[in-house]
Amino acid sequence: MNRIAVKDKITNKGLKFTHQRMVILKALEASVAHPTAEQVFDLISIDNPSISLGTVYKTLDSFVHAGILRKFIDQKGVMRFDAILEAHSHLYCKDTHEIRDYRNDAFEQLLKDFISKNNFEDFEIDEISVVFKGFKKTETII
């Protein structure tokens, strides 16, 4: 994501565009690992030594409140961040605790159809979270 797209994404949500916000959002957009605040800090601190861990936490929180990011707690109770707001699922490796995005249009449509055809009595669903848990396959070399 280029600087203009990042700036638009930040300002369109009513936030002031700053260098710190740009760097943090670009790091999240480039990450597929659903990083923690500490991991984001580690990614950006070498090239941006003036950005503190506190700034990263505050910025991530403001992005979540503005609807730029989603946050969730992983299987170990650690807060993680996801830059993809569209419906998607996740693959969670029980060994490495790696979290990857999983997108499948047929599965997403199946979920939408299920929700529209069923009554959830006085409850409006606005988000679905599906996590497939298992183990990452390793390649066998013969």
JSON list of C-alpha atoms in Angstrom, two decimals:
[
{"chain": "A", "resi": 1, "resn": "MET", "atom": "CA", "xyz": [0.00, 0.00, 0.00]},
{"chain": "A", "resi": 2, "resn": "ASN", "atom": "CA", "xyz": [1.49, 3.32, -1.04]},
{"chain": "A", "resi": 3, "resn": "ARG", "atom": "CA", "xyz": [1.67, 6.51, 1.03]},
{"chain": "A", "resi": 4, "resn": "ILE", "atom": "CA", "xyz": [-1.39, 8.12, -0.60]},
{"chain": "A", "resi": 5, "resn": "ALA", "atom": "CA", "xyz": [-3.57, 5.05, -0.04]},
{"chain": "A", "resi": 6, "resn": "VAL", "atom": "CA", "xyz": [-2.44, 4.85, 3.60]},
{"chain": "A", "resi": 7, "resn": "LYS", "atom": "CA", "xyz": [-3.11, 8.57, 4.09]},
{"chain": "A", "resi": 8, "resn": "ASP", "atom": "CA", "xyz": [-6.59, 8.23, 2.58]},
{"chain": "A", "resi": 9, "resn": "LYS", "atom": "CA", "xyz": [-7.39, 5.23, 4.74]},
{"chain": "A", "resi": 10, "resn": "ILE", "atom": "CA", "xyz": [-6.41, 7.14, 7.89]},
{"chain": "A", "resi": 11, "resn": "THR", "atom": "CA", "xyz": [-7.98, 10.51, 7.07]},
{"chain": "A", "resi": 12, "resn": "ASN", "atom": "CA", "xyz": [-11.20, 9.01, 5.68]},
{"chain": "A", "resi": 13, "resn": "LYS", "atom": "CA", "xyz": [-11.83, 7.62, 9.16]},
{"chain": "A", "resi": 14, "resn": "GLY", "atom": "CA", "xyz": [-11.43, 11.06, 10.74]},
{"chain": "A", "resi": 15, "resn": "LEU", "atom": "CA", "xyz": [-7.91, 10.61, 12.09]},
{"chain": "A", "resi": 16, "resn": "LYS", "atom": "CA", "xyz": [-5.02, 12.98, 11.61]},
{"chain": "A", "resi": 17, "resn": "PHE", "atom": "CA", "xyz": [-2.35, 11.66, 9.26]},
{"chain": "A", "resi": 18, "resn": "THR", "atom": "CA", "xyz": [1.06, 11.38, 10.95]},
{"chain": "A", "resi": 19, "resn": "HIS", "atom": "CA", "xyz": [4.29, 9.64, 10.08]},
{"chain": "A", "resi": 20, "resn": "GLN", "atom": "CA", "xyz": [3.86, 7.30, 13.04]},
{"chain": "A", "resi": 21, "resn": "ARG", "atom": "CA", "xyz": [0.36, 6.27, 11.95]},
{"chain": "A", "resi": 22, "resn": "MET", "atom": "CA", "xyz": [1.54, 5.74, 8.38]},
{"chain": "A", "resi": 23, "resn": "VAL", "atom": "CA", "xyz": [4.44, 3.51, 9.42]},
{"chain": "A", "resi": 24, "resn": "ILE", "atom": "CA", "xyz": [2.32, 1.45, 11.81]},
{"chain": "A", "resi": 25, "resn": "LEU", "atom": "CA", "xyz": [-0.51, 0.93, 9.31]},
{"chain": "A", "resi": 26, "resn": "LYS", "atom": "CA", "xyz": [1.91, 0.02, 6.51]},
{"chain": "A", "resi": 27, "resn": "ALA", "atom": "CA", "xyz": [3.53, -2.58, 8.78]},
{"chain": "A", "resi": 28, "resn": "LEU", "atom": "CA", "xyz": [0.13, -4.10, 9.55]},
{"chain": "A", "resi": 29, "resn": "GLU", "atom": "CA", "xyz": [-0.99, -4.07, 5.93]},
{"chain": "A", "resi": 30, "resn": "ALA", "atom": "CA", "xyz": [2.21, -5.90, 4.94]},
{"chain": "A", "resi": 31, "resn": "SER", "atom": "CA", "xyz": [1.94, -8.50, 7.70]},
{"chain": "A", "resi": 32, "resn": "VAL", "atom": "CA", "xyz": [0.11, -11.80, 7.21]},
{"chain": "A", "resi": 33, "resn": "ALA", "atom": "CA", "xyz": [0.86, -12.98, 10.74]},
{"chain": "A", "resi": 34, "resn": "HIS", "atom": "CA", "xyz": [-1.70, -10.93, 12.72]},
{"chain": "A", "resi": 35, "resn": "PRO", "atom": "CA", "xyz": [0.96, -9.30, 14.87]},
{"chain": "A", "resi": 36, "resn": "THR", "atom": "CA", "xyz": [0.86, -8.17, 18.48]},
{"chain": "A", "resi": 37, "resn": "ALA", "atom": "CA", "xyz": [1.64, -4.56, 19.36]},
{"chain": "A", "resi": 38, "resn": "GLU", "atom": "CA", "xyz": [5.13, -5.66, 20.39]},
{"chain": "A", "resi": 39, "resn": "GLN", "atom": "CA", "xyz": [5.69, -7.37, 17.05]},
{"chain": "A", "resi": 40, "resn": "VAL", "atom": "CA", "xyz": [4.57, -4.23, 15.19]},
{"chain": "A", "resi": 41, "resn": "PHE", "atom": "CA", "xyz": [6.98, -2.22, 17.33]},
{"chain": "A", "resi": 42, "resn": "ASP", "atom": "CA", "xyz": [9.80, -4.65, 16.50]},
{"chain": "A", "resi": 43, "resn": "LEU", "atom": "CA", "xyz": [8.99, -4.37, 12.77]},
{"chain": "A", "resi": 44, "resn": "ILE", "atom": "CA", "xyz": [9.13, -0.58, 12.69]},
{"chain": "A", "resi": 45, "resn": "SER", "atom": "CA", "xyz": [11.58, 0.41, 15.45]},
{"chain": "A", "resi": 46, "resn": "ILE", "atom": "CA", "xyz": [14.79, -0.21, 13.50]},
{"chain": "A", "resi": 47, "resn": "ASP", "atom": "CA", "xyz": [13.88, 2.32, 10.81]},
{"chain": "A", "resi": 48, "resn": "ASN", "atom": "CA", "xyz": [11.88, 4.53, 13.20]},
{"chain": "A", "resi": 49, "resn": "PRO", "atom": "CA", "xyz": [13.75, 4.65, 16.53]},
{"chain": "A", "resi": 50, "resn": "SER", "atom": "CA", "xyz": [11.77, 7.66, 17.78]},
{"chain": "A", "resi": 51, "resn": "ILE", "atom": "CA", "xyz": [8.48, 5.69, 17.85]},
{"chain": "A", "resi": 52, "resn": "SER", "atom": "CA", "xyz": [7.83, 4.24, 21.31]},
{"chain": "A", "resi": 53, "resn": "LEU", "atom": "CA", "xyz": [5.95, 1.07, 22.21]},
{"chain": "A", "resi": 54, "resn": "GLY", "atom": "CA", "xyz": [3.36, 3.30, 23.91]},
{"chain": "A", "resi": 55, "resn": "THR", "atom": "CA", "xyz": [2.78, 5.14, 20.63]},
{"chain": "A", "resi": 56, "resn": "VAL", "atom": "CA", "xyz": [2.25, 1.80, 18.88]},
{"chain": "A", "resi": 57, "resn": "TYR", "atom": "CA", "xyz": [-0.33, 0.72, 21.48]},
{"chain": "A", "resi": 58, "resn": "LYS", "atom": "CA", "xyz": [-2.18, 4.05, 21.32]},
{"chain": "A", "resi": 59, "resn": "THR", "atom": "CA", "xyz": [-2.13, 4.11, 17.53]},
{"chain": "A", "resi": 60, "resn": "LEU", "atom": "CA", "xyz": [-3.41, 0.53, 17.22]},
{"chain": "A", "resi": 61, "resn": "ASP", "atom": "CA", "xyz": [-6.18, 1.34, 19.68]},
{"chain": "A", "resi": 62, "resn": "SER", "atom": "CA", "xyz": [-7.19, 4.44, 17.71]},
{"chain": "A", "resi": 63, "resn": "PHE", "atom": "CA", "xyz": [-7.19, 2.40, 14.48]},
{"chain": "A", "resi": 64, "resn": "VAL", "atom": "CA", "xyz": [-9.49, -0.20, 16.07]},
{"chain": "A", "resi": 65, "resn": "HIS", "atom": "CA", "xyz": [-11.89, 2.48, 17.34]},
{"chain": "A", "resi": 66, "resn": "ALA", "atom": "CA", "xyz": [-11.90, 4.16, 13.92]},
{"chain": "A", "resi": 67, "resn": "GLY", "atom": "CA", "xyz": [-12.68, 0.87, 12.17]},
{"chain": "A", "resi": 68, "resn": "ILE", "atom": "CA", "xyz": [-9.37, 0.59, 10.33]},
{"chain": "A", "resi": 69, "resn": "LEU", "atom": "CA", "xyz": [-8.28, -2.59, 12.13]},
{"chain": "A", "resi": 70, "resn": "ARG", "atom": "CA", "xyz": [-9.79, -5.41, 14.11]},
{"chain": "A", "resi": 71, "resn": "LYS", "atom": "CA", "xyz": [-8.32, -6.77, 17.27]},
{"chain": "A", "resi": 72, "resn": "PHE", "atom": "CA", "xyz": [-8.83, -10.19, 18.75]},
{"chain": "A", "resi": 73, "resn": "ILE", "atom": "CA", "xyz": [-7.39, -12.37, 21.46]},
{"chain": "A", "resi": 74, "resn": "ASP", "atom": "CA", "xyz": [-5.57, -15.46, 20.24]},
{"chain": "A", "resi": 75, "resn": "GLN", "atom": "CA", "xyz": [-5.62, -18.93, 21.82]},
{"chain": "A", "resi": 76, "resn": "LYS", "atom": "CA", "xyz": [-2.89, -17.93, 24.30]},
{"chain": "A", "resi": 77, "resn": "GLY", "atom": "CA", "xyz": [-4.76, -14.81, 25.44]},
{"chain": "A", "resi": 78, "resn": "VAL", "atom": "CA", "xyz": [-2.54, -12.42, 23.49]},
{"chain": "A", "resi": 79, "resn": "MET", "atom": "CA", "xyz": [-4.03, -9.39, 21.71]},
{"chain": "A", "resi": 80, "resn": "ARG", "atom": "CA", "xyz": [-3.49, -9.57, 17.94]},
{"chain": "A", "resi": 81, "resn": "PHE", "atom": "CA", "xyz": [-4.39, -7.18, 15.12]},
{"chain": "A", "resi": 82, "resn": "ASP", "atom": "CA", "xyz": [-5.88, -7.83, 11.69]},
{"chain": "A", "resi": 83, "resn": "ALA", "atom": "CA", "xyz": [-5.93, -5.30, 8.85]},
{"chain": "A", "resi": 84, "resn": "ILE", "atom": "CA", "xyz": [-8.50, -7.24, 6.82]},
{"chain": "A", "resi": 85, "resn": "LEU", "atom": "CA", "xyz": [-12.00, -6.07, 7.67]},
{"chain": "A", "resi": 86, "resn": "GLU", "atom": "CA", "xyz": [-13.89, -8.15, 5.11]},
{"chain": "A", "resi": 87, "resn": "ALA", "atom": "CA", "xyz": [-15.34, -11.49, 6.15]},
{"chain": "A", "resi": 88, "resn": "HIS", "atom": "CA", "xyz": [-12.70, -14.19, 6.31]},
{"chain": "A", "resi": 89, "resn": "SER", "atom": "CA", "xyz": [-11.63, -17.08, 8.50]},
{"chain": "A", "resi": 90, "resn": "HIS", "atom": "CA", "xyz": [-8.35, -17.98, 10.13]},
{"chain": "A", "resi": 91, "resn": "LEU", "atom": "CA", "xyz": [-6.07, -21.00, 10.33]},
{"chain": "A", "resi": 92, "resn": "TYR", "atom": "CA", "xyz": [-4.44, -21.43, 13.74]},
{"chain": "A", "resi": 93, "resn": "CYS", "atom": "CA", "xyz": [-1.46, -23.74, 14.25]},
{"chain": "A", "resi": 94, "resn": "LYS", "atom": "CA", "xyz": [-1.49, -25.27, 17.73]},
{"chain": "A", "resi": 95, "resn": "ASP", "atom": "CA", "xyz": [2.28, -25.88, 17.60]},
{"chain": "A", "resi": 96, "resn": "THR", "atom": "CA", "xyz": [3.59, -22.54, 16.39]},
{"chain": "A", "resi": 97, "resn": "HIS", "atom": "CA", "xyz": [0.59, -20.35, 17.36]},
{"chain": "A", "resi": 98, "resn": "GLU", "atom": "CA", "xyz": [0.78, -18.90, 13.85]},
{"chain": "A", "resi": 99, "resn": "ILE", "atom": "CA", "xyz": [-2.45, -17.34, 12.59]},
{"chain": "A", "resi": 100, "resn": "ARG", "atom": "CA", "xyz": [-3.07, -17.06, 8.86]},
{"chain": "A", "resi": 101, "resn": "ASP", "atom": "CA", "xyz": [-5.99, -15.72, 6.88]},
{"chain": "A", "resi": 102, "resn": "TYR", "atom": "CA", "xyz": [-8.20, -18.20, 5.08]},
{"chain": "A", "resi": 103, "resn": "ARG", "atom": "CA", "xyz": [-10.55, -16.96, 2.40]},
{"chain": "A", "resi": 104, "resn": "ASN", "atom": "CA", "xyz": [-13.11, -19.12, 0.67]},
{"chain": "A", "resi": 105, "resn": "ASP", "atom": "CA", "xyz": [-16.02, -17.46, -1.10]},
{"chain": "A", "resi": 106, "resn": "ALA", "atom": "CA", "xyz": [-18.17, -20.61, -1.03]},
{"chain": "A", "resi": 107, "resn": "PHE", "atom": "CA", "xyz": [-17.70, -20.99, 2.73]},
{"chain": "A", "resi": 108, "resn": "GLU", "atom": "CA", "xyz": [-18.41, -17.31, 3.39]},
{"chain": "A", "resi": 109, "resn": "GLN", "atom": "CA", "xyz": [-21.58, -17.53, 1.30]},
{"chain": "A", "resi": 110, "resn": "LEU", "atom": "CA", "xyz": [-22.64, -20.67, 3.19]},
{"chain": "A", "resi": 111, "resn": "LEU", "atom": "CA", "xyz": [-22.34, -18.77, 6.48]},
{"chain": "A", "resi": 112, "resn": "LYS", "atom": "CA", "xyz": [-24.29, -15.78, 5.13]},
{"chain": "A", "resi": 113, "resn": "ASP", "atom": "CA", "xyz": [-27.04, -18.06, 3.83]},
{"chain": "A", "resi": 114, "resn": "PHE", "atom": "CA", "xyz": [-27.22, -19.89, 7.16]},
{"chain": "A", "resi": 115, "resn": "ILE", "atom": "CA", "xyz": [-27.61, -16.64, 9.07]},
{"chain": "A", "resi": 116, "resn": "SER", "atom": "CA", "xyz": [-30.26, -15.26, 6.74]},
{"chain": "A", "resi": 117, "resn": "LYS", "atom": "CA", "xyz": [-32.32, -18.48, 6.93]},
{"chain": "A", "resi": 118, "resn": "ASN", "atom": "CA", "xyz": [-32.23, -18.90, 10.70]},
{"chain": "A", "resi": 119, "resn": "ASN", "atom": "CA", "xyz": [-33.85, -16.94, 13.49]},
{"chain": "A", "resi": 120, "resn": "PHE", "atom": "CA", "xyz": [-31.51, -15.81, 16.25]},
{"chain": "A", "resi": 121, "resn": "GLU", "atom": "CA", "xyz": [-34.32, -14.44, 18.45]},
{"chain": "A", "resi": 122, "resn": "ASP", "atom": "CA", "xyz": [-33.66, -10.86, 19.52]},
{"chain": "A", "resi": 123, "resn": "PHE", "atom": "CA", "xyz": [-30.05, -11.03, 18.39]},
{"chain": "A", "resi": 124, "resn": "GLU", "atom": "CA", "xyz": [-28.46, -9.27, 15.43]},
{"chain": "A", "resi": 125, "resn": "ILE", "atom": "CA", "xyz": [-25.25, -10.79, 14.10]},
{"chain": "A", "resi": 126, "resn": "ASP", "atom": "CA", "xyz": [-22.81, -8.22, 12.77]},
{"chain": "A", "resi": 127, "resn": "GLU", "atom": "CA", "xyz": [-19.63, -10.28, 12.73]},
{"chain": "A", "resi": 128, "resn": "ILE", "atom": "CA", "xyz": [-18.67, -13.92, 12.43]},
{"chain": "A", "resi": 129, "resn": "SER", "atom": "CA", "xyz": [-15.36, -15.33, 13.60]},
{"chain": "A", "resi": 130, "resn": "VAL", "atom": "CA", "xyz": [-14.31, -18.77, 12.39]},
{"chain": "A", "resi": 131, "resn": "VAL", "atom": "CA", "xyz": [-10.98, -20.27, 13.38]},
{"chain": "A", "resi": 132, "resn": "PHE", "atom": "CA", "xyz": [-9.84, -23.60, 12.03]},
{"chain": "A", "resi": 133, "resn": "LYS", "atom": "CA", "xyz": [-7.40, -25.13, 14.53]},
{"chain": "A", "resi": 134, "resn": "GLY", "atom": "CA", "xyz": [-4.87, -27.75, 13.65]},
{"chain": "A", "resi": 135, "resn": "PHE", "atom": "CA", "xyz": [-1.27, -28.31, 12.79]},
{"chain": "A", "resi": 136, "resn": "LYS", "atom": "CA", "xyz": [0.81, -26.89, 9.97]},
{"chain": "A", "resi": 137, "resn": "LYS", "atom": "CA", "xyz": [1.87, -29.63, 7.59]},
{"chain": "A", "resi": 138, "resn": "THR", "atom": "CA", "xyz": [5.56, -30.09, 7.10]},
{"chain": "A", "resi": 139, "resn": "GLU", "atom": "CA", "xyz": [6.95, -31.24, 3.83]},
{"chain": "A", "resi": 140, "resn": "THR", "atom": "CA", "xyz": [8.54, -34.68, 3.79]},
{"chain": "A", "resi": 141, "resn": "ILE", "atom": "CA", "xyz": [11.78, -34.88, 1.84]},
{"chain": "A", "resi": 142, "resn": "ILE", "atom": "CA", "xyz": [12.45, -38.27, 0.31]}
]
